[in-house]
Tab-separated table of C-alpha atoms and ligand atoms in Angstrom:
chain	number	residue	atom	x	y	z
M	18	UNK	CA	87.453	-155.155	-10.715
M	19	UNK	CA	84.590	-152.861	-9.770
M	20	UNK	CA	84.822	-149.158	-9.043
M	21	UNK	CA	82.970	-149.380	-5.732
M	22	UNK	CA	83.431	-145.687	-5.019
M	23	UNK	CA	81.030	-144.909	-7.868
M	24	UNK	CA	78.243	-147.102	-6.470
M	25	UNK	CA	75.330	-145.830	-4.349
M	26	UNK	CA	75.921	-146.297	-0.614
M	27	UNK	CA	73.503	-149.252	-0.162
M	28	UNK	CA	74.984	-151.138	-3.098
M	29	UNK	CA	78.508	-150.381	-1.917
M	30	UNK	CA	77.730	-151.988	1.437
M	31	UNK	CA	76.423	-155.135	-0.280
M	32	UNK	CA	79.468	-155.357	-2.520
M	33	UNK	CA	81.830	-154.853	0.407
M	34	UNK	CA	80.115	-157.521	2.471
M	35	UNK	CA	80.294	-160.022	-0.391
M	36	UNK	CA	83.968	-159.280	-1.013
M	37	UNK	CA	84.667	-159.743	2.696
M	38	UNK	CA	82.714	-162.995	3.061
M	39	UNK	CA	84.796	-166.110	3.789
M	40	UNK	CA	83.201	-168.109	0.954
M	41	UNK	CA	83.840	-165.423	-1.673
M	42	UNK	CA	85.854	-167.875	-3.779
M	43	UNK	CA	83.032	-170.366	-3.888
M	44	UNK	CA	80.509	-167.651	-4.680
M	45	UNK	CA	82.686	-166.444	-7.584
M	46	UNK	CA	82.813	-170.045	-8.820
M	47	UNK	CA	79.006	-170.026	-8.819
M	48	UNK	CA	79.034	-166.833	-10.882
M	49	UNK	CA	81.490	-168.401	-13.299
M	50	UNK	CA	79.448	-171.581	-13.511
M	51	UNK	CA	76.416	-169.691	-14.883
M	52	UNK	CA	78.616	-167.525	-17.115
M	53	UNK	CA	77.776	-164.412	-15.063
M	54	UNK	CA	74.159	-164.673	-16.216
M	55	UNK	CA	72.303	-161.418	-15.505
M	56	UNK	CA	69.170	-163.014	-14.014
M	57	UNK	CA	69.993	-166.543	-12.841
M	58	UNK	CA	67.381	-168.776	-11.264
M	59	UNK	CA	67.999	-169.470	-7.579
M	60	UNK	CA	67.427	-172.979	-6.366
M	61	UNK	CA	67.352	-174.672	-2.992
M	62	UNK	CA	67.618	-178.429	-2.624
M	63	UNK	CA	69.773	-181.504	-2.781
M	64	UNK	CA	70.675	-184.449	-4.973
M	65	UNK	CA	72.388	-187.766	-4.387
M	66	UNK	CA	74.095	-189.762	-7.103
M	67	UNK	CA	73.560	-193.392	-6.260
M	68	UNK	CA	75.113	-196.588	-7.598
M	69	UNK	CA	72.032	-198.371	-8.886
M	70	UNK	CA	73.557	-201.785	-8.222
M	71	UNK	CA	74.987	-201.420	-4.718
M	72	UNK	CA	72.875	-198.506	-3.467
M	73	UNK	CA	76.038	-196.692	-2.440
M	74	UNK	CA	75.805	-192.884	-2.456
M	75	UNK	CA	78.609	-191.861	-4.831
M	76	UNK	CA	78.158	-188.115	-4.602
M	77	UNK	CA	75.993	-185.792	-2.582
M	78	UNK	CA	75.211	-182.221	-3.297
M	79	UNK	CA	73.161	-179.934	-1.111
M	80	UNK	CA	72.703	-176.200	-1.306
M	81	UNK	CA	72.813	-175.955	2.488
M	82	UNK	CA	76.603	-176.056	2.275
M	83	UNK	CA	76.751	-173.524	-0.563
M	84	UNK	CA	77.143	-169.750	-0.100
M	85	UNK	CA	73.779	-168.347	1.088
M	86	UNK	CA	72.374	-171.881	0.853
M	87	UNK	CA	71.674	-171.423	-2.860
M	88	UNK	CA	72.495	-172.907	-6.231
M	89	UNK	CA	72.141	-170.985	-9.495
M	90	UNK	CA	71.194	-171.916	-13.009
M	91	UNK	CA	71.270	-169.775	-16.147
M	92	UNK	CA	68.168	-167.787	-17.187
M	93	UNK	CA	68.699	-169.028	-20.751
M	94	UNK	CA	67.079	-165.939	-22.269
M	95	UNK	CA	67.990	-165.390	-25.898
M	96	UNK	CA	67.372	-161.637	-25.807
M	97	UNK	CA	70.460	-159.448	-25.528
M	98	UNK	CA	68.425	-156.830	-23.677
M	99	UNK	CA	67.607	-159.331	-20.933
M	100	UNK	CA	70.865	-161.262	-20.486
M	101	UNK	CA	74.073	-160.554	-22.365
M	102	UNK	CA	75.691	-163.828	-21.294
M	103	UNK	CA	72.840	-166.203	-22.172
M	104	UNK	CA	72.004	-164.374	-25.415
M	105	UNK	CA	75.667	-164.631	-26.403
M	106	UNK	CA	75.577	-168.350	-25.790
M	107	UNK	CA	72.318	-168.700	-27.710
M	108	UNK	CA	73.745	-166.716	-30.615
M	109	UNK	CA	76.763	-169.035	-30.707
M	110	UNK	CA	74.501	-172.073	-30.719
M	111	UNK	CA	72.442	-170.710	-33.588
M	112	UNK	CA	75.617	-169.880	-35.510
M	113	UNK	CA	76.945	-173.427	-35.133
M	114	UNK	CA	73.615	-174.964	-35.950
M	115	UNK	CA	73.258	-172.933	-39.155
M	116	UNK	CA	76.944	-173.318	-40.023
M	117	UNK	CA	76.848	-177.102	-39.634
M	118	UNK	CA	74.002	-177.406	-42.126
M	119	UNK	CA	75.537	-174.952	-44.604
M	120	UNK	CA	79.256	-175.732	-44.466
M	121	UNK	CA	79.329	-179.267	-43.045
M	122	UNK	CA	82.313	-180.957	-41.465
M	123	UNK	CA	81.069	-180.339	-37.916
M	124	UNK	CA	78.384	-181.413	-35.436
M	125	UNK	CA	77.850	-184.782	-37.165
M	126	UNK	CA	77.159	-183.168	-40.544
M	127	UNK	CA	79.591	-184.451	-43.218
M	128	UNK	CA	81.781	-182.044	-45.183
M	129	UNK	CA	80.194	-183.353	-48.399
M	130	UNK	CA	77.061	-181.377	-47.531
M	131	UNK	CA	78.598	-178.432	-49.432
M	132	UNK	CA	77.960	-180.292	-52.692
M	133	UNK	CA	74.185	-180.162	-52.107
M	134	UNK	CA	72.241	-177.301	-53.697
M	135	UNK	CA	71.795	-174.597	-51.038
M	136	UNK	CA	70.239	-171.142	-51.256
M	137	UNK	CA	69.518	-168.283	-48.877
M	138	UNK	CA	66.025	-166.904	-49.429
M	139	UNK	CA	64.320	-163.837	-47.971
M	140	UNK	CA	60.548	-163.560	-48.070
M	141	UNK	CA	59.035	-160.203	-47.220
M	142	UNK	CA	55.601	-158.891	-46.279
M	143	UNK	CA	53.595	-156.939	-48.845
M	144	UNK	CA	52.995	-153.191	-48.502
M	145	UNK	CA	50.210	-151.878	-46.300
M	146	UNK	CA	50.860	-148.283	-47.250
M	147	UNK	CA	53.936	-146.185	-48.119
M	148	UNK	CA	56.497	-145.820	-45.288
M	149	UNK	CA	59.645	-143.719	-44.925
M	150	UNK	CA	62.713	-145.562	-46.125
M	151	UNK	CA	66.451	-145.232	-45.714
M	152	UNK	CA	68.502	-146.179	-48.748
M	153	UNK	CA	72.056	-147.403	-48.585
M	154	UNK	CA	74.682	-145.295	-50.310
M	155	UNK	CA	76.403	-146.780	-53.313
M	156	UNK	CA	73.250	-148.235	-54.820
M	157	UNK	CA	71.895	-147.071	-58.170
M	158	UNK	CA	69.149	-144.474	-58.047
M	159	UNK	CA	68.326	-141.636	-55.677
M	160	UNK	CA	68.924	-141.932	-51.943
M	161	UNK	CA	65.878	-139.783	-51.301
M	162	UNK	CA	63.065	-141.438	-49.321
M	163	UNK	CA	60.227	-141.264	-51.876
M	164	UNK	CA	61.117	-138.755	-54.595
M	165	UNK	CA	58.248	-136.692	-55.920
M	166	UNK	CA	57.245	-137.686	-59.406
M	167	UNK	CA	56.055	-135.154	-61.949
M	168	UNK	CA	52.840	-136.972	-62.699
M	169	UNK	CA	50.093	-138.641	-60.690
M	170	UNK	CA	48.510	-137.861	-57.356
M	171	UNK	CA	50.645	-135.813	-54.956
M	172	UNK	CA	48.439	-135.807	-51.852
M	173	UNK	CA	46.500	-138.525	-50.071
M	174	UNK	CA	42.817	-138.291	-49.152
M	175	UNK	CA	43.887	-136.648	-45.885
M	176	UNK	CA	45.804	-133.925	-47.706
M	177	UNK	CA	49.249	-135.304	-46.795
M	178	UNK	CA	52.066	-135.544	-49.359
M	179	UNK	CA	52.663	-138.954	-50.924
M	180	UNK	CA	56.333	-138.096	-51.407
M	181	UNK	CA	59.325	-137.396	-49.146
M	182	UNK	CA	62.491	-135.799	-50.483
M	183	UNK	CA	64.576	-136.409	-47.338
M	184	UNK	CA	67.596	-138.701	-47.150
M	185	UNK	CA	67.078	-140.681	-43.943
M	186	UNK	CA	69.842	-142.292	-41.906
M	187	UNK	CA	69.366	-145.980	-41.259
M	188	UNK	CA	68.784	-145.301	-37.539
M	189	UNK	CA	66.419	-142.341	-38.009
M	190	UNK	CA	63.254	-142.929	-35.957
M	191	UNK	CA	61.068	-141.944	-38.898
M	192	UNK	CA	62.225	-144.928	-40.987
M	193	UNK	CA	59.435	-147.510	-41.202
M	194	UNK	CA	56.738	-145.037	-40.194
M	195	UNK	CA	53.885	-144.491	-42.668
M	196	UNK	CA	53.711	-141.287	-44.723
M	197	UNK	CA	50.086	-141.079	-43.604
M	198	UNK	CA	48.990	-143.134	-40.597
M	199	UNK	CA	45.343	-142.623	-41.561
M	200	UNK	CA	45.915	-144.204	-44.968
M	201	UNK	CA	48.026	-147.074	-43.604
M	202	UNK	CA	46.142	-150.386	-43.476
M	203	UNK	CA	46.850	-151.337	-39.855
M	204	UNK	CA	44.251	-154.087	-39.759
M	205	UNK	CA	45.675	-155.639	-42.925
M	206	UNK	CA	49.178	-155.389	-41.412
M	207	UNK	CA	48.018	-157.188	-38.276
M	208	UNK	CA	46.081	-159.913	-40.107
M	209	UNK	CA	49.105	-160.638	-42.311
M	210	UNK	CA	51.447	-160.876	-39.338
M	211	UNK	CA	49.082	-163.211	-37.496
M	212	UNK	CA	48.900	-165.613	-40.466
M	213	UNK	CA	52.552	-165.323	-41.590
M	214	UNK	CA	53.404	-168.763	-40.112
M	215	UNK	CA	50.551	-170.239	-42.171
M	216	UNK	CA	51.917	-168.588	-45.320
M	217	UNK	CA	55.338	-170.088	-44.600
M	218	UNK	CA	53.803	-173.539	-44.055
M	219	UNK	CA	51.961	-173.287	-47.367
M	220	UNK	CA	55.137	-172.122	-49.055
M	221	UNK	CA	57.036	-175.267	-47.985
M	222	UNK	CA	54.192	-177.481	-49.250
M	223	UNK	CA	54.061	-175.595	-52.556
M	224	UNK	CA	57.829	-175.785	-52.992
M	225	UNK	CA	57.810	-179.576	-52.530
M	226	UNK	CA	54.970	-179.849	-55.038
M	227	UNK	CA	56.840	-177.721	-57.598
M	228	UNK	CA	60.009	-179.717	-57.100
M	229	UNK	CA	58.078	-182.916	-57.851
M	230	UNK	CA	56.591	-181.337	-60.976
M	231	UNK	CA	60.056	-180.207	-62.075
M	232	UNK	CA	61.445	-183.716	-61.635
M	233	UNK	CA	58.368	-185.099	-63.403
M	234	UNK	CA	57.259	-187.408	-60.599
M	235	UNK	CA	54.476	-187.677	-58.065
M	236	UNK	CA	55.247	-186.063	-54.722
M	237	UNK	CA	55.543	-189.478	-53.068
M	238	UNK	CA	57.966	-190.749	-55.713
M	239	UNK	CA	59.932	-187.493	-55.606
M	240	UNK	CA	60.436	-187.821	-51.835
M	241	UNK	CA	62.379	-191.015	-52.457
M	242	UNK	CA	64.957	-189.057	-54.447
M	243	UNK	CA	65.105	-185.539	-53.092
M	244	UNK	CA	64.050	-183.793	-49.870
M	245	UNK	CA	63.828	-180.126	-48.887
M	246	UNK	CA	65.587	-179.150	-45.632
M	247	UNK	CA	65.472	-175.675	-44.216
M	248	UNK	CA	66.431	-173.448	-41.296
M	249	UNK	CA	64.712	-170.099	-40.929
M	250	UNK	CA	64.506	-167.033	-38.711
M	251	UNK	CA	61.933	-164.280	-38.534
M	252	UNK	CA	63.338	-160.765	-38.532
M	253	UNK	CA	61.346	-157.697	-37.553
M	254	UNK	CA	61.601	-154.900	-40.045
M	255	UNK	CA	61.422	-151.263	-39.037
M	256	UNK	CA	57.786	-151.052	-40.151
M	257	UNK	CA	56.978	-153.726	-37.549
M	258	UNK	CA	56.373	-156.553	-39.990
M	259	UNK	CA	58.417	-159.723	-40.000
M	260	UNK	CA	60.182	-161.225	-42.907
M	261	UNK	CA	61.611	-164.698	-43.170
M	262	UNK	CA	65.234	-165.546	-43.906
M	263	UNK	CA	65.651	-169.186	-44.809
M	264	UNK	CA	68.427	-171.529	-45.800
M	265	UNK	CA	66.924	-174.078	-48.148
M	266	UNK	CA	68.930	-177.171	-49.053
M	267	UNK	CA	68.241	-180.284	-51.104
M	268	UNK	CA	69.190	-183.714	-49.736
M	269	UNK	CA	68.464	-187.262	-50.783
M	270	UNK	CA	66.297	-189.636	-48.770
M	271	UNK	CA	68.049	-190.321	-45.455
M	272	UNK	CA	68.953	-193.943	-44.854
M	273	UNK	CA	70.426	-195.819	-41.901
M	274	UNK	CA	74.075	-194.822	-41.540
M	275	UNK	CA	73.737	-191.831	-43.873
M	276	UNK	CA	71.407	-189.117	-42.599
M	277	UNK	CA	72.657	-186.532	-45.128
M	278	UNK	CA	72.901	-188.189	-48.583
M	279	UNK	CA	73.031	-185.993	-51.699
M	280	UNK	CA	69.859	-185.709	-53.785
M	281	UNK	CA	69.462	-188.557	-56.277
M	282	UNK	CA	68.390	-186.146	-59.033
M	283	UNK	CA	70.387	-183.201	-60.339
M	284	UNK	CA	68.760	-179.869	-59.427
M	285	UNK	CA	71.206	-176.963	-59.607
M	286	UNK	CA	70.968	-173.968	-57.238
M	287	UNK	CA	69.648	-171.728	-60.028
M	288	UNK	CA	66.766	-174.104	-60.650
M	289	UNK	CA	66.085	-174.321	-56.920
M	290	UNK	CA	66.062	-170.514	-56.761
M	291	UNK	CA	63.591	-170.345	-59.646
M	292	UNK	CA	61.268	-172.868	-57.979
M	293	UNK	CA	61.414	-170.862	-54.730
M	294	UNK	CA	60.504	-167.659	-56.579
M	295	UNK	CA	57.576	-169.402	-58.242
M	296	UNK	CA	56.365	-171.015	-55.020
M	297	UNK	CA	56.586	-167.754	-53.060
M	298	UNK	CA	54.666	-165.899	-55.769
M	299	UNK	CA	51.940	-168.535	-55.855
M	300	UNK	CA	51.194	-168.973	-52.150
M	301	UNK	CA	47.883	-167.505	-50.938
M	302	UNK	CA	45.878	-167.715	-47.774
M	303	UNK	CA	42.348	-166.371	-47.376
M	304	UNK	CA	42.413	-165.033	-43.831
M	305	UNK	CA	39.096	-165.088	-41.968
M	306	UNK	CA	37.538	-161.699	-41.186
M	307	UNK	CA	38.298	-160.335	-37.736
M	308	UNK	CA	34.643	-159.525	-37.070
M	309	UNK	CA	31.346	-159.041	-38.904
M	310	UNK	CA	32.403	-155.636	-40.175
M	311	UNK	CA	35.687	-156.929	-41.586
M	312	UNK	CA	36.520	-158.575	-44.915
M	313	UNK	CA	38.250	-161.809	-45.925
M	314	UNK	CA	41.745	-160.929	-47.119
M	315	UNK	CA	43.739	-162.956	-49.617
M	316	UNK	CA	47.213	-162.893	-48.062
M	317	UNK	CA	50.472	-163.358	-49.927
M	318	UNK	CA	54.177	-162.632	-49.616
M	319	UNK	CA	55.563	-159.303	-50.804
M	320	UNK	CA	56.832	-159.066	-54.364
M	321	UNK	CA	60.393	-158.650	-53.046
M	322	UNK	CA	61.722	-162.208	-52.825
M	323	UNK	CA	65.484	-162.509	-52.744
M	324	UNK	CA	67.129	-165.881	-53.414
M	325	UNK	CA	70.888	-166.347	-53.595
M	326	UNK	CA	73.063	-169.428	-53.889
M	327	UNK	CA	75.341	-170.265	-50.954
M	328	UNK	CA	78.705	-171.704	-51.892
M	329	UNK	CA	80.525	-174.063	-49.599
M	330	UNK	CA	84.251	-174.591	-49.242
M	331	UNK	CA	84.382	-176.824	-52.315
M	332	UNK	CA	84.063	-174.090	-54.909
M	333	UNK	CA	85.173	-171.177	-52.771
M	334	UNK	CA	88.147	-170.301	-54.986
M	335	UNK	CA	85.909	-169.905	-57.994
M	336	UNK	CA	83.401	-167.516	-56.504
M	337	UNK	CA	83.449	-163.738	-56.555
M	338	UNK	CA	83.359	-161.609	-53.411
M	339	UNK	CA	79.637	-160.909	-53.728
M	340	UNK	CA	78.700	-164.574	-53.320
M	341	UNK	CA	77.350	-165.884	-50.056
M	342	UNK	CA	79.464	-168.202	-47.955
M	343	UNK	CA	78.219	-170.402	-45.109
M	344	UNK	CA	79.975	-168.238	-42.478
M	345	UNK	CA	78.361	-165.058	-43.794
M	346	UNK	CA	74.896	-166.547	-43.733
M	347	UNK	CA	75.335	-168.187	-40.318
M	348	UNK	CA	76.574	-164.929	-38.791
M	349	UNK	CA	73.718	-163.004	-40.370
M	350	UNK	CA	71.076	-165.402	-39.061
M	351	UNK	CA	72.661	-165.611	-35.585
M	352	UNK	CA	72.683	-161.818	-35.335
M	353	UNK	CA	68.899	-161.721	-35.594
M	354	UNK	CA	68.428	-164.623	-33.216
M	355	UNK	CA	68.935	-162.426	-30.134
M	356	UNK	CA	66.493	-159.685	-31.084
M	357	UNK	CA	62.782	-159.503	-30.417
M	358	UNK	CA	59.966	-157.204	-31.408
M	359	UNK	CA	59.852	-155.911	-27.840
M	360	UNK	CA	63.415	-154.625	-28.292
M	361	UNK	CA	62.417	-152.853	-31.493
M	362	UNK	CA	59.490	-151.168	-29.733
M	363	UNK	CA	61.647	-150.422	-26.676
M	364	UNK	CA	64.510	-148.895	-28.646
M	365	UNK	CA	62.074	-146.505	-30.248
M	366	UNK	CA	59.747	-145.697	-27.397
M	367	UNK	CA	58.435	-142.654	-29.233
M	368	UNK	CA	57.594	-144.698	-32.322
M	369	UNK	CA	53.878	-144.013	-32.711
M	370	UNK	CA	53.584	-146.485	-35.574
M	371	UNK	CA	54.788	-149.517	-33.599
M	372	UNK	CA	52.749	-148.468	-30.573
M	373	UNK	CA	49.713	-148.229	-32.803
M	374	UNK	CA	50.237	-151.789	-34.036
M	375	UNK	CA	50.609	-152.977	-30.460
M	376	UNK	CA	47.439	-151.185	-29.360
M	377	UNK	CA	45.509	-152.636	-32.277
M	378	UNK	CA	46.627	-156.155	-31.339
M	379	UNK	CA	45.126	-155.628	-27.883
M	380	UNK	CA	41.936	-154.086	-29.257
M	381	UNK	CA	41.339	-156.914	-31.727
M	382	UNK	CA	42.065	-159.466	-29.006
M	383	UNK	CA	39.412	-157.911	-26.767
M	384	UNK	CA	36.930	-157.911	-29.640
M	385	UNK	CA	37.710	-161.555	-30.383
M	386	UNK	CA	37.056	-162.451	-26.749
M	387	UNK	CA	33.836	-160.448	-26.677
M	388	UNK	CA	32.551	-162.427	-29.645
M	389	UNK	CA	30.204	-164.321	-27.360
M	390	UNK	CA	29.468	-167.907	-28.380
M	391	UNK	CA	31.723	-167.577	-31.404
M	392	UNK	CA	34.714	-166.821	-29.206
M	393	UNK	CA	35.666	-170.502	-28.787
M	394	UNK	CA	36.556	-170.959	-32.417
M	395	UNK	CA	37.490	-167.398	-33.223
M	396	UNK	CA	40.794	-167.766	-35.122
M	397	UNK	CA	42.065	-164.541	-33.568
M	398	UNK	CA	41.559	-165.759	-30.027
M	399	UNK	CA	44.767	-165.540	-28.036
M	400	UNK	CA	46.028	-162.630	-30.134
M	401	UNK	CA	46.433	-160.505	-26.987
M	402	UNK	CA	49.231	-162.759	-25.744
M	403	UNK	CA	51.306	-161.740	-28.759
M	404	UNK	CA	51.065	-157.971	-28.366
M	405	UNK	CA	54.775	-157.697	-27.558
M	406	UNK	CA	55.549	-159.613	-30.749
M	407	UNK	CA	53.269	-157.198	-32.641
M	408	UNK	CA	50.937	-160.079	-33.452
M	409	UNK	CA	53.585	-162.558	-34.674
M	410	UNK	CA	53.002	-165.930	-33.003
M	411	UNK	CA	55.316	-168.094	-35.092
M	412	UNK	CA	58.610	-169.652	-34.129
M	413	UNK	CA	61.311	-167.119	-34.003
M	414	UNK	CA	63.877	-169.599	-35.307
M	415	UNK	CA	63.041	-173.035	-36.623
M	416	UNK	CA	64.394	-175.746	-38.858
M	417	UNK	CA	63.446	-179.041	-40.389
M	418	UNK	CA	64.616	-182.009	-38.347
M	419	UNK	CA	67.391	-183.045	-40.713
M	420	UNK	CA	68.849	-179.616	-41.424
M	421	UNK	CA	71.745	-180.216	-38.986
M	422	UNK	CA	72.102	-180.868	-35.276
M	423	UNK	CA	69.718	-179.636	-32.570
M	424	UNK	CA	70.089	-176.994	-29.851
M	425	UNK	CA	69.603	-179.782	-27.286
M	426	UNK	CA	72.619	-181.693	-28.610
M	427	UNK	CA	74.760	-178.571	-28.654
M	428	UNK	CA	73.847	-177.855	-25.036
M	429	UNK	CA	74.640	-181.413	-24.024
M	430	UNK	CA	78.057	-181.158	-25.636
M	431	UNK	CA	78.760	-177.905	-23.852
M	432	UNK	CA	77.646	-179.306	-20.519
M	433	UNK	CA	79.993	-182.249	-20.906
M	434	UNK	CA	82.758	-179.796	-21.689
M	435	UNK	CA	82.001	-177.570	-18.680
M	436	UNK	CA	81.859	-180.612	-16.440
M	437	UNK	CA	85.288	-181.755	-17.466
M	438	UNK	CA	86.669	-178.279	-16.840
M	439	UNK	CA	85.207	-177.479	-13.471
M	440	UNK	CA	84.986	-179.443	-10.292
M	441	UNK	CA	81.836	-181.558	-10.527
M	442	UNK	CA	81.015	-181.018	-6.871
M	443	UNK	CA	80.990	-177.267	-7.383
M	444	UNK	CA	78.688	-177.473	-10.351
M	445	UNK	CA	76.274	-179.610	-8.451
M	446	UNK	CA	73.304	-181.255	-10.011
M	447	UNK	CA	71.442	-177.981	-10.273
M	448	UNK	CA	72.948	-177.373	-13.699
M	449	UNK	CA	70.840	-180.006	-15.331
M	450	UNK	CA	67.614	-179.110	-13.586
M	451	UNK	CA	67.556	-175.730	-15.266
M	452	UNK	CA	68.685	-176.915	-18.658
M	453	UNK	CA	66.250	-179.511	-19.829
M	454	UNK	CA	65.863	-182.091	-17.110
M	455	UNK	CA	67.887	-184.491	-19.194
M	456	UNK	CA	69.744	-187.008	-17.092
M	457	UNK	CA	71.196	-188.955	-19.994
M	458	UNK	CA	74.765	-187.839	-19.398
M	459	UNK	CA	75.089	-190.047	-16.357
M	460	UNK	CA	76.054	-193.630	-16.812
M	461	UNK	CA	73.200	-196.074	-16.769
M	462	UNK	CA	74.426	-197.678	-13.584
M	463	UNK	CA	73.952	-194.513	-11.556
M	464	UNK	CA	70.786	-192.891	-10.398
M	465	UNK	CA	70.195	-189.311	-9.300
M	466	UNK	CA	67.675	-188.692	-6.569
M	467	UNK	CA	67.039	-185.136	-5.607
M	468	UNK	CA	64.589	-182.443	-4.793
M	469	UNK	CA	64.717	-178.839	-5.939
M	470	UNK	CA	62.725	-175.804	-5.033
M	471	UNK	CA	62.570	-172.517	-6.889
M	472	UNK	CA	63.921	-169.778	-4.625
M	473	UNK	CA	63.722	-166.733	-6.878
M	474	UNK	CA	65.098	-165.013	-9.962
M	475	UNK	CA	68.195	-162.873	-10.125
M	476	UNK	CA	71.217	-162.428	-7.890
M	477	UNK	CA	70.517	-162.258	-4.171
M	478	UNK	CA	71.344	-158.569	-3.803
M	479	UNK	CA	71.968	-155.606	-6.042
M	480	UNK	CA	75.597	-155.778	-4.942
M	481	UNK	CA	75.887	-159.381	-6.129
M	482	UNK	CA	74.319	-158.377	-9.452
M	483	UNK	CA	76.866	-155.569	-9.839
M	484	UNK	CA	79.736	-157.971	-9.116
M	485	UNK	CA	78.361	-160.540	-11.581
M	486	UNK	CA	77.999	-157.842	-14.243
M	487	UNK	CA	81.592	-156.727	-13.632
M	488	UNK	CA	82.734	-160.322	-13.989
M	489	UNK	CA	80.787	-160.658	-17.249
M	490	UNK	CA	82.337	-157.460	-18.586
M	491	UNK	CA	85.810	-158.723	-17.704
M	492	UNK	CA	85.124	-162.056	-19.444
M	493	UNK	CA	84.076	-160.144	-22.596
M	494	UNK	CA	87.206	-158.005	-22.535
M	495	UNK	CA	89.537	-160.994	-22.176
J	1	LIG	ZN1	71.094	-165.404	-18.354
J	2	LIG	ZN1	60.843	-139.997	-45.654
J	3	LIG	ZN1	46.160	-140.224	-45.791
């Protein structure tokens, strides 16, 4: 299972002692119970399940009879870099959540949802200066980064070329870096990123307004007939700016017994796409200046707005290969759900551009704090906390309430499933403490009384961590 001979001596001793321990089987069950999480939370404590009517203790669980006197719960981190197991689970949840709202027929969303107009939209950031680009083969036009044109200015104010004749690989570190860092508008980049969630919010308001105008009704009257539902993720581009990918669907007004009715007015996907284009082009936000020396910037989305119809099962046979299907979109969105800006910066540790953005975030945050009496209502206060996100403070993935099911409901379903599979006594009550403190799965006639204490993060020893990682690798290979 694990090539112990290759391990350092200290680690080898820890592994050997675990493998020789009499409660190895129970320890392995603990590993399995948290899906071989890379950094589980260690807990010490007890819980009693009590019959609320008779007061009889139905089940007792205490960590004192567990291996090492500990119980474990998953770290729940969505980032692949932090925990392969939990990020895999998170990715699956996001896939199902997106899939349910796009394809229907699962997770309480009816199959008829595929008849509703649905599009996949991508909203980008504007340019803050030319950056190196990689171009996919097979597309029309040159694959060169920024071909030199015969006319116009060839050099920037700093004497650097405004062109680049190279063909860059997608993974080349130079991709996303400015042609001239001195020309690049870093402050503008940062201000846009900070207010991107506000731009998105204004976009949704504008879209609803345009939909009402298209239908020829007031917004209030329009809401009775058609509603906009969405699910979106923020993806970090190589230049360190986010863009939004969103599934946007039209429903009718939800009523008791039918939470997902079709819209009561006919709006085809092409019309929806046109309204989205118009709304995205119209949205503006005048961002406050960062300090007295700065200017007010009128922020907007980039000119590149991509909107494509998503076709459900119903008309699958009639669509060409280039069309988007619910599975394609769900997989695409889920792929980005386990990445973070920190990973982008980490993967490219020598990336001076991203480091520069990060440094600027910190610098502006310090300036905002030093603003004296104004600091309290400085809109850039708190910016420093988001340095690892390169100044993006929005939700990484979000959705309107009625898009489909919720992550909480998916987790509940999985917990019920795990419980039925494994011995309840082994799982213990610790499982729920780490998840969301939700006790609803127990019958109303029982009561859980317990006390838990945080005992640390990660496996107890490096040897345990190596064994858990080996178990995770084996589970992946199966
Ligand atoms: Zn984990
Ligand atoms: Zn280039
Ligand atoms: Zn320059």
